[in-house]
Amino acid sequence: MSGIKTRAVHAVKHIGSRLQVRTARVALFAVVFACIGLALLTLTHAATSTTSFEPENGSRTGASTVSDNGASGGSAVLFSASGGTWWSGQSDTTTTQNGTFATWRGRAIEIGGTWASSQNAGDAIASPTWSIAPGNPYGNIPRMDYAIGAMIDNSGENWSAAASGAYDSRWAQQLQQLKASWGSRQASNMFIRFAHEFNGNWYPWKVTPSDVTNFKNAWARFANLRNQYFPGAQIVWCPNAGSSYAYDIRTLYPGNSYVDVIAVDKYNNYPWVNDQASFNSEIIRTANGGPQGLETYRQFALQQGKPFAVSEWSNDGNPAGDAGEGGGDSPNYVQYFHDWLVANGSQTPQAGKVLYEVLFNVPGYTNSLYSFYPLDLEPGNTEAANKYAQLW
């Protein structure tokens, strides 16, 4: 796809006493936003089975939809935020567990973000026992965005087999272990990001145009397994902001009955933007008729009657750019993103409102291009980090 760049990365993640190394290819697009009061965008949609972006009154039918003026259920407030109308968190285990990140920014970690291993089936199942279970880095965090990859690395697994139930047993075991590790914490505070970034070509669970039908059928299977093995946990449909394939991302939406939260992973790089006009332009980007900008994804969540989330975000602090696309310190980006959150956030689930965001704060990841804290590990983001600590 024109304009898409991928990069090979080696992410080092500390999970309790274990060290996992994950190789991925990541395509990150600019996190963008509109001025407060930006008018709702109306797009003309080509003749497909998906909906247009036109705002609606109320919600669509579906087991987990909510209206734009109210909530369906809600998360228990286990501790109060010191600021912000949405739940906020990060994805570094060490500074979550020792409390230094929360102290640094002056706000508790209200939601954590982590990933199940996809290196082998055993680790895929056992992952929450060393990350989420009591006594581990996220053992006391009241909410989690937990990414479960649909397939195992270098295994030859595919969506056709998934749609026929080939991986149901492993998925069921993953859900059972996740529930056991979550313990007595409220089930609805567990946000399961299944097959995250499925529209990119860097994970084994990538969805090519020929995989779309099998992907949606497999997704329904996973959602039904969730109902059986971890009832109450929420399933998050979370593409990368940009796709590696020339499809309307909405054609990959499995249906409201199988999704509780719509989310996106979106970073400030390629193109890296640092002024208001560029942010305002980026936020309304579309691709192949579907959303690509942060605001157009939020509008899609509104139309489906679902809360919205930003499961991964940060600024690319490398002036040379990761894979050459350009970057640099940007407190402006942090300010504008924060303003957009303030305008659109809600800790009570509401259609099209930002329920939570998780900063991709993983020191050591590609030379800490995206890390904000600890400060000595992210010299490229010094001003962005200071702005974050000031605002959050």
CSV table of C-alpha atoms in Angstrom, one decimal:
chain,number,residue,atom,x,y,z
A,1,MET,CA,0.0,0.0,0.0
A,2,SER,CA,1.3,3.4,-1.0
A,3,GLY,CA,2.8,5.4,1.9
A,4,ILE,CA,3.1,2.4,4.3
A,5,LYS,CA,6.5,1.7,5.8
A,6,THR,CA,7.3,-1.2,8.1
A,7,ARG,CA,10.2,-1.8,10.3
A,8,ALA,CA,11.8,-4.7,12.0
A,9,VAL,CA,12.0,-4.2,15.7
A,10,HIS,CA,13.3,-6.1,18.7
A,11,ALA,CA,11.2,-5.4,21.8
A,12,VAL,CA,12.6,-6.3,25.2
A,13,LYS,CA,9.9,-6.7,27.8
A,14,HIS,CA,10.5,-7.5,31.4
A,15,ILE,CA,7.5,-9.5,32.8
A,16,GLY,CA,8.1,-10.1,36.5
A,17,SER,CA,11.4,-12.1,36.8
A,18,ARG,CA,11.1,-13.3,33.2
A,19,LEU,CA,12.6,-11.6,30.1
A,20,GLN,CA,10.8,-12.0,26.8
A,21,VAL,CA,12.1,-10.8,23.5
A,22,ARG,CA,9.6,-10.2,20.8
A,23,THR,CA,10.4,-9.6,17.1
A,24,ALA,CA,7.7,-7.7,15.1
A,25,ARG,CA,7.3,-5.5,12.1
A,26,VAL,CA,5.5,-2.4,13.1
A,27,ALA,CA,3.9,0.3,11.0
A,28,LEU,CA,3.1,3.3,13.1
A,29,PHE,CA,1.1,6.3,11.9
A,30,ALA,CA,0.8,9.8,13.3
A,31,VAL,CA,-1.4,10.3,16.3
A,32,VAL,CA,-3.5,13.2,15.4
A,33,PHE,CA,-6.4,15.2,16.8
A,34,ALA,CA,-8.8,18.0,16.1
A,35,CYS,CA,-9.5,21.2,18.0
A,36,ILE,CA,-12.1,21.0,20.7
A,37,GLY,CA,-15.4,21.6,19.0
A,38,LEU,CA,-14.3,20.1,15.7
A,39,ALA,CA,-17.5,19.3,13.7
A,40,LEU,CA,-18.4,15.7,13.3
A,41,LEU,CA,-17.1,14.4,10.0
A,42,THR,CA,-19.4,13.0,7.4
A,43,LEU,CA,-18.0,10.7,4.8
A,44,THR,CA,-19.6,9.2,1.7
A,45,HIS,CA,-19.3,5.4,1.8
A,46,ALA,CA,-19.0,3.2,-1.2
A,47,ALA,CA,-21.5,0.4,-1.6
A,48,THR,CA,-20.4,-2.1,1.0
A,49,SER,CA,-22.1,-3.9,3.9
A,50,THR,CA,-20.5,-1.5,6.5
A,51,THR,CA,-22.0,1.7,7.8
A,52,SER,CA,-21.1,5.3,6.9
A,53,PHE,CA,-19.5,7.7,9.3
A,54,GLU,CA,-22.6,9.8,9.6
A,55,PRO,CA,-23.4,10.4,13.3
A,56,GLU,CA,-26.5,8.7,14.6
A,57,ASN,CA,-28.9,9.3,17.4
A,58,GLY,CA,-28.7,6.5,20.0
A,59,SER,CA,-26.9,3.2,19.4
A,60,ARG,CA,-27.2,0.3,17.0
A,61,THR,CA,-28.5,-3.0,18.1
A,62,GLY,CA,-26.0,-5.3,19.8
A,63,ALA,CA,-25.3,-7.1,23.0
A,64,SER,CA,-22.8,-4.6,24.3
A,65,THR,CA,-23.7,-1.3,22.7
A,66,VAL,CA,-24.3,1.9,24.7
A,67,SER,CA,-26.0,5.1,23.8
A,68,ASP,CA,-24.2,8.3,23.4
A,69,ASN,CA,-26.0,9.8,26.4
A,70,GLY,CA,-25.7,6.9,28.9
A,71,ALA,CA,-23.9,3.7,29.8
A,72,SER,CA,-24.5,0.0,29.8
A,73,GLY,CA,-23.0,-1.1,33.1
A,74,GLY,CA,-19.7,0.5,34.1
A,75,SER,CA,-16.3,-0.2,35.7
A,76,ALA,CA,-15.9,-0.2,39.4
A,77,VAL,CA,-13.9,2.8,40.5
A,78,LEU,CA,-11.2,1.1,42.6
A,79,PHE,CA,-9.3,4.4,43.1
A,80,SER,CA,-9.9,7.9,41.7
A,81,ALA,CA,-7.9,9.6,39.0
A,82,SER,CA,-6.0,12.7,40.0
A,83,GLY,CA,-7.0,14.2,36.6
A,84,GLY,CA,-8.7,13.4,33.4
A,85,THR,CA,-12.1,12.1,32.4
A,86,TRP,CA,-10.8,8.8,31.0
A,87,TRP,CA,-8.8,6.0,32.4
A,88,SER,CA,-5.0,6.4,31.8
A,89,GLY,CA,-2.1,4.0,32.1
A,90,GLN,CA,1.2,2.7,30.7
A,91,SER,CA,2.9,-0.6,29.6
A,92,ASP,CA,6.1,-0.8,31.6
A,93,THR,CA,6.1,-3.5,34.2
A,94,THR,CA,9.0,-2.3,36.4
A,95,THR,CA,7.9,1.3,36.9
A,96,THR,CA,4.3,0.1,37.4
A,97,GLN,CA,5.2,-2.3,40.1
A,98,ASN,CA,7.6,-0.1,42.0
A,99,GLY,CA,5.2,2.9,41.7
A,100,THR,CA,7.7,5.4,40.3
A,101,PHE,CA,5.8,6.1,37.1
A,102,ALA,CA,2.6,7.0,39.0
A,103,THR,CA,4.7,9.2,41.4
A,104,TRP,CA,6.5,10.9,38.5
A,105,ARG,CA,3.3,11.9,36.6
A,106,GLY,CA,1.3,12.5,39.7
A,107,ARG,CA,-1.6,10.2,38.7
A,108,ALA,CA,-2.2,6.6,39.6
A,109,ILE,CA,-1.9,3.9,36.9
A,110,GLU,CA,-5.6,3.3,36.3
A,111,ILE,CA,-5.1,0.7,33.5
A,112,GLY,CA,-2.1,-1.4,32.5
A,113,GLY,CA,-1.2,-2.6,29.1
A,114,THR,CA,0.6,-5.9,28.3
A,115,TRP,CA,0.9,-8.7,25.8
A,116,ALA,CA,0.6,-12.4,26.0
A,117,SER,CA,3.6,-14.2,24.6
A,118,SER,CA,3.2,-15.7,21.1
A,119,GLN,CA,6.5,-17.5,21.0
A,120,ASN,CA,4.9,-20.9,21.9
A,121,ALA,CA,1.6,-22.3,23.1
A,122,GLY,CA,2.8,-22.9,26.6
A,123,ASP,CA,3.9,-19.3,27.2
A,124,ALA,CA,0.8,-18.0,25.4
A,125,ILE,CA,-1.3,-19.7,28.1
A,126,ALA,CA,1.0,-19.0,31.1
A,127,SER,CA,1.7,-15.3,30.4
A,128,PRO,CA,-0.8,-13.8,32.8
A,129,THR,CA,0.6,-15.9,35.7
A,130,TRP,CA,3.8,-13.8,35.6
A,131,SER,CA,2.3,-10.5,34.7
A,132,ILE,CA,-1.2,-10.0,36.0
A,133,ALA,CA,-1.6,-12.5,38.9
A,134,PRO,CA,-1.3,-11.0,42.5
A,135,GLY,CA,2.3,-10.4,43.4
A,136,ASN,CA,3.3,-9.6,39.9
A,137,PRO,CA,3.8,-6.3,38.1
A,138,TYR,CA,0.1,-5.8,37.3
A,139,GLY,CA,-1.2,-7.7,40.3
A,140,ASN,CA,-2.8,-4.6,41.9
A,141,ILE,CA,-3.8,-2.7,38.8
A,142,PRO,CA,-7.7,-2.4,38.6
A,143,ARG,CA,-7.9,-2.5,34.8
A,144,MET,CA,-5.9,-4.1,32.1
A,145,ASP,CA,-5.6,-3.9,28.3
A,146,TYR,CA,-4.4,-7.5,27.6
A,147,ALA,CA,-3.4,-8.3,24.1
A,148,ILE,CA,-3.8,-12.0,23.0
A,149,GLY,CA,-2.3,-12.8,19.7
A,150,ALA,CA,-4.5,-15.3,17.8
A,151,MET,CA,-1.6,-17.4,16.5
A,152,ILE,CA,1.8,-18.7,17.4
A,153,ASP,CA,5.0,-17.3,15.8
A,154,ASN,CA,6.4,-19.3,12.9
A,155,SER,CA,3.8,-22.0,13.3
A,156,GLY,CA,2.0,-21.8,10.0
A,157,GLU,CA,-1.3,-21.2,11.8
A,158,ASN,CA,-3.9,-19.4,9.7
A,159,TRP,CA,-7.3,-17.9,9.7
A,160,SER,CA,-8.9,-20.6,7.8
A,161,ALA,CA,-8.0,-23.2,10.4
A,162,ALA,CA,-9.0,-20.7,13.2
A,163,ALA,CA,-12.5,-20.3,11.7
A,164,SER,CA,-12.9,-24.1,11.8
A,165,GLY,CA,-12.0,-24.2,15.5
A,166,ALA,CA,-8.4,-25.5,15.3
A,167,TYR,CA,-7.2,-23.2,18.0
A,168,ASP,CA,-10.3,-23.2,20.3
A,169,SER,CA,-8.6,-25.3,22.9
A,170,ARG,CA,-5.6,-23.0,23.3
A,171,TRP,CA,-7.8,-19.9,23.3
A,172,ALA,CA,-10.0,-21.5,25.9
A,173,GLN,CA,-7.0,-22.2,28.1
A,174,GLN,CA,-5.7,-18.7,27.6
A,175,LEU,CA,-9.0,-17.3,28.8
A,176,GLN,CA,-9.2,-19.6,31.8
A,177,GLN,CA,-5.7,-18.7,32.9
A,178,LEU,CA,-6.4,-15.0,32.4
A,179,LYS,CA,-9.5,-15.3,34.5
A,180,ALA,CA,-7.7,-17.2,37.2
A,181,SER,CA,-4.9,-14.6,37.3
A,182,TRP,CA,-7.3,-11.7,37.4
A,183,GLY,CA,-8.8,-13.2,40.6
A,184,SER,CA,-11.4,-11.1,42.4
A,185,ARG,CA,-11.0,-8.0,40.3
A,186,GLN,CA,-14.1,-7.0,38.3
A,187,ALA,CA,-14.4,-9.0,35.1
A,188,SER,CA,-15.6,-6.0,33.1
A,189,ASN,CA,-12.3,-4.2,33.9
A,190,MET,CA,-10.4,-6.7,31.8
A,191,PHE,CA,-10.1,-5.5,28.2
A,192,ILE,CA,-9.0,-8.4,25.9
A,193,ARG,CA,-7.3,-7.0,22.8
A,194,PHE,CA,-7.7,-10.1,20.6
A,195,ALA,CA,-5.5,-10.4,17.5
A,196,HIS,CA,-4.3,-6.8,17.9
A,197,GLU,CA,-3.0,-4.9,14.8
A,198,PHE,CA,-4.5,-7.6,12.6
A,199,ASN,CA,-4.5,-5.2,9.6
A,200,GLY,CA,-0.7,-5.0,9.6
A,201,ASN,CA,1.6,-7.5,8.0
A,202,TRP,CA,4.0,-8.0,10.9
A,203,TYR,CA,2.2,-10.6,13.1
A,204,PRO,CA,1.3,-14.2,12.3
A,205,TRP,CA,-2.3,-13.3,12.7
A,206,LYS,CA,-2.2,-10.7,9.9
A,207,VAL,CA,-5.5,-10.5,7.9
A,208,THR,CA,-5.0,-10.3,4.1
A,209,PRO,CA,-8.0,-9.5,1.8
A,210,SER,CA,-8.6,-13.2,1.3
A,211,ASP,CA,-8.7,-13.8,5.0
A,212,VAL,CA,-11.5,-11.4,5.9
A,213,THR,CA,-14.4,-13.8,6.1
A,214,ASN,CA,-12.4,-16.4,8.0
A,215,PHE,CA,-11.1,-13.7,10.4
A,216,LYS,CA,-14.6,-12.6,11.3
A,217,ASN,CA,-15.8,-16.1,11.8
A,218,ALA,CA,-12.8,-16.9,14.0
A,219,TRP,CA,-13.4,-13.7,15.9
A,220,ALA,CA,-17.0,-14.8,16.7
A,221,ARG,CA,-15.6,-18.2,17.9
A,222,PHE,CA,-13.2,-16.4,20.3
A,223,ALA,CA,-16.0,-14.1,21.6
A,224,ASN,CA,-18.2,-17.1,22.3
A,225,LEU,CA,-15.3,-18.7,24.2
A,226,ARG,CA,-15.0,-15.5,26.2
A,227,ASN,CA,-18.7,-15.9,27.2
A,228,GLN,CA,-18.0,-19.4,28.4
A,229,TYR,CA,-14.6,-19.1,30.1
A,230,PHE,CA,-14.3,-15.4,31.2
A,231,PRO,CA,-17.9,-14.0,31.2
A,232,GLY,CA,-18.0,-10.2,31.7
A,233,ALA,CA,-14.5,-9.6,30.3
A,234,GLN,CA,-14.6,-7.1,27.4
A,235,ILE,CA,-13.3,-7.8,23.9
A,236,VAL,CA,-11.5,-5.0,22.1
A,237,TRP,CA,-11.4,-4.7,18.3
A,238,CYS,CA,-8.1,-2.9,17.8
A,239,PRO,CA,-6.5,-2.4,14.3
A,240,ASN,CA,-3.4,-0.4,13.7
A,241,ALA,CA,-4.2,3.1,12.5
A,242,GLY,CA,-3.0,2.3,9.0
A,243,SER,CA,-3.3,-0.9,7.1
A,244,SER,CA,-0.8,-2.9,5.1
A,245,TYR,CA,-3.6,-3.9,2.7
A,246,ALA,CA,-5.9,-2.0,0.4
A,247,TYR,CA,-9.2,-2.7,2.2
A,248,ASP,CA,-11.7,-0.6,4.0
A,249,ILE,CA,-10.9,-1.4,7.6
A,250,ARG,CA,-14.7,-1.5,8.4
A,251,THR,CA,-15.1,-4.7,6.3
A,252,LEU,CA,-13.1,-6.4,9.0
A,253,TYR,CA,-15.5,-5.4,11.8
A,254,PRO,CA,-17.0,-8.7,13.1
A,255,GLY,CA,-20.3,-7.2,14.3
A,256,ASN,CA,-21.5,-5.5,17.5
A,257,SER,CA,-22.5,-8.8,19.1
A,258,TYR,CA,-18.8,-9.7,19.2
A,259,VAL,CA,-17.1,-6.4,20.2
A,260,ASP,CA,-17.3,-4.4,23.4
A,261,VAL,CA,-14.8,-1.7,22.8
A,262,ILE,CA,-13.4,-0.3,19.5
A,263,ALA,CA,-9.8,0.9,19.8
A,264,VAL,CA,-6.7,1.8,17.7
A,265,ASP,CA,-2.9,1.8,18.1
A,266,LYS,CA,-1.6,5.2,16.8
A,267,TYR,CA,1.8,6.8,17.1
A,268,ASN,CA,3.3,10.2,16.1
A,269,ASN,CA,5.5,9.1,13.3
A,270,TYR,CA,5.3,8.7,9.5
A,271,PRO,CA,4.4,11.4,9.1
A,272,TRP,CA,5.7,13.0,12.3
A,273,VAL,CA,3.6,16.1,12.9
A,274,ASN,CA,4.3,19.0,15.3
A,275,ASP,CA,1.8,21.8,14.6
A,276,GLN,CA,-1.9,22.4,15.0
A,277,ALA,CA,-2.7,22.5,11.3
A,278,SER,CA,-1.0,19.2,10.6
A,279,PHE,CA,-2.7,17.5,13.6
A,280,ASN,CA,-6.1,18.8,12.5
A,281,SER,CA,-5.5,17.4,9.0
A,282,GLU,CA,-4.2,14.0,10.2
A,283,ILE,CA,-7.1,13.4,12.5
A,284,ILE,CA,-9.6,13.2,9.6
A,285,ARG,CA,-7.6,10.9,7.4
A,286,THR,CA,-9.4,8.0,5.6
A,287,ALA,CA,-8.1,5.1,3.6
A,288,ASN,CA,-10.1,3.1,1.0
A,289,GLY,CA,-13.3,4.6,2.4
A,290,GLY,CA,-12.6,3.7,6.0
A,291,PRO,CA,-11.0,5.4,9.0
A,292,GLN,CA,-7.3,6.1,9.3
A,293,GLY,CA,-7.1,9.2,11.5
A,294,LEU,CA,-7.7,9.1,15.3
A,295,GLU,CA,-11.0,11.1,15.0
A,296,THR,CA,-12.4,9.0,12.1
A,297,TYR,CA,-11.8,5.9,14.2
A,298,ARG,CA,-13.6,7.5,17.1
A,299,GLN,CA,-16.5,8.4,14.8
A,300,PHE,CA,-16.7,4.8,13.7
A,301,ALA,CA,-17.0,3.7,17.4
A,302,LEU,CA,-19.8,6.3,17.8
A,303,GLN,CA,-21.7,4.9,14.9
A,304,GLN,CA,-21.4,1.3,16.3
A,305,GLY,CA,-22.5,2.5,19.7
A,306,LYS,CA,-19.2,1.4,21.3
A,307,PRO,CA,-16.8,3.1,23.7
A,308,PHE,CA,-13.4,4.0,22.1
A,309,ALA,CA,-9.9,3.5,23.4
A,310,VAL,CA,-6.3,4.2,22.3
A,311,SER,CA,-4.5,1.0,23.3
A,312,GLU,CA,-1.0,2.1,22.3
A,313,TRP,CA,0.3,5.6,21.7
A,314,SER,CA,3.5,7.6,22.0
A,315,ASN,CA,5.8,10.1,20.2
A,316,ASP,CA,8.7,9.0,18.0
A,317,GLY,CA,11.5,10.9,19.7
A,318,ASN,CA,14.2,10.0,17.2
A,319,PRO,CA,15.0,13.0,14.9
A,320,ALA,CA,16.3,10.6,12.3
A,321,GLY,CA,13.1,8.7,12.5
A,322,ASP,CA,12.5,5.0,12.9
A,323,ALA,CA,12.9,3.5,9.4
A,324,GLY,CA,13.7,6.9,8.1
A,325,GLU,CA,10.3,8.6,8.4
A,326,GLY,CA,11.4,11.4,10.6
A,327,GLY,CA,10.6,12.3,14.2
A,328,GLY,CA,11.8,14.3,17.2
A,329,ASP,CA,10.8,15.6,20.6
A,330,SER,CA,7.3,17.0,20.5
A,331,PRO,CA,5.6,18.5,23.6
A,332,ASN,CA,3.1,20.0,21.1
A,333,TYR,CA,1.9,16.5,20.1
A,334,VAL,CA,1.4,15.6,23.8
A,335,GLN,CA,-0.5,18.8,24.4
A,336,TYR,CA,-2.8,18.4,21.4
A,337,PHE,CA,-3.4,14.7,22.2
A,338,HIS,CA,-4.3,15.6,25.8
A,339,ASP,CA,-6.7,18.3,24.6
A,340,TRP,CA,-8.4,15.8,22.4
A,341,LEU,CA,-8.7,13.4,25.3
A,342,VAL,CA,-10.2,16.1,27.5
A,343,ALA,CA,-12.8,16.9,24.8
A,344,ASN,CA,-13.8,13.3,24.2
A,345,GLY,CA,-13.0,11.2,27.3
A,346,SER,CA,-15.4,9.5,29.7
A,347,GLN,CA,-14.7,7.0,32.5
A,348,THR,CA,-18.3,5.8,32.1
A,349,PRO,CA,-18.7,3.8,28.9
A,350,GLN,CA,-20.4,5.9,26.3
A,351,ALA,CA,-20.6,5.5,22.5
A,352,GLY,CA,-17.7,7.3,20.8
A,353,LYS,CA,-16.2,8.5,24.1
A,354,VAL,CA,-12.6,7.7,24.9
A,355,LEU,CA,-12.7,5.2,27.8
A,356,TYR,CA,-9.0,4.7,28.2
A,357,GLU,CA,-5.5,5.2,26.7
A,358,VAL,CA,-2.3,3.4,27.4
A,359,LEU,CA,1.1,5.0,26.8
A,360,PHE,CA,3.5,2.7,25.1
A,361,ASN,CA,6.2,3.3,27.6
A,362,VAL,CA,8.7,0.4,27.2
A,363,PRO,CA,12.3,1.5,28.0
A,364,GLY,CA,14.7,-0.3,25.7
A,365,TYR,CA,12.3,-0.7,22.9
A,366,THR,CA,14.1,0.3,19.6
A,367,ASN,CA,16.5,2.5,21.6
A,368,SER,CA,13.6,3.9,23.6
A,369,LEU,CA,12.3,5.9,20.7
A,370,TYR,CA,8.8,5.9,22.3
A,371,SER,CA,9.6,5.8,26.0
A,372,PHE,CA,8.8,8.7,28.3
A,373,TYR,CA,10.0,7.4,31.7
A,374,PRO,CA,12.5,6.8,33.2
A,375,LEU,CA,13.9,10.1,31.9
A,376,ASP,CA,17.5,9.0,31.5
A,377,LEU,CA,16.3,6.2,29.1
A,378,GLU,CA,14.4,8.5,26.7
A,379,PRO,CA,16.6,11.5,25.8
A,380,GLY,CA,14.8,12.0,22.6
A,381,ASN,CA,11.5,12.7,24.3
A,382,THR,CA,12.6,14.9,27.2
A,383,GLU,CA,10.2,17.8,26.5
A,384,ALA,CA,7.4,15.5,25.5
A,385,ALA,CA,7.8,13.6,28.7
A,386,ASN,CA,7.9,16.8,30.8
A,387,LYS,CA,4.7,17.9,29.1
A,388,TYR,CA,3.1,14.5,29.8
A,389,ALA,CA,4.0,14.7,33.5
A,390,GLN,CA,2.6,18.2,33.6
A,391,LEU,CA,-0.7,17.4,32.0
A,392,TRP,CA,-1.6,14.0,33.3
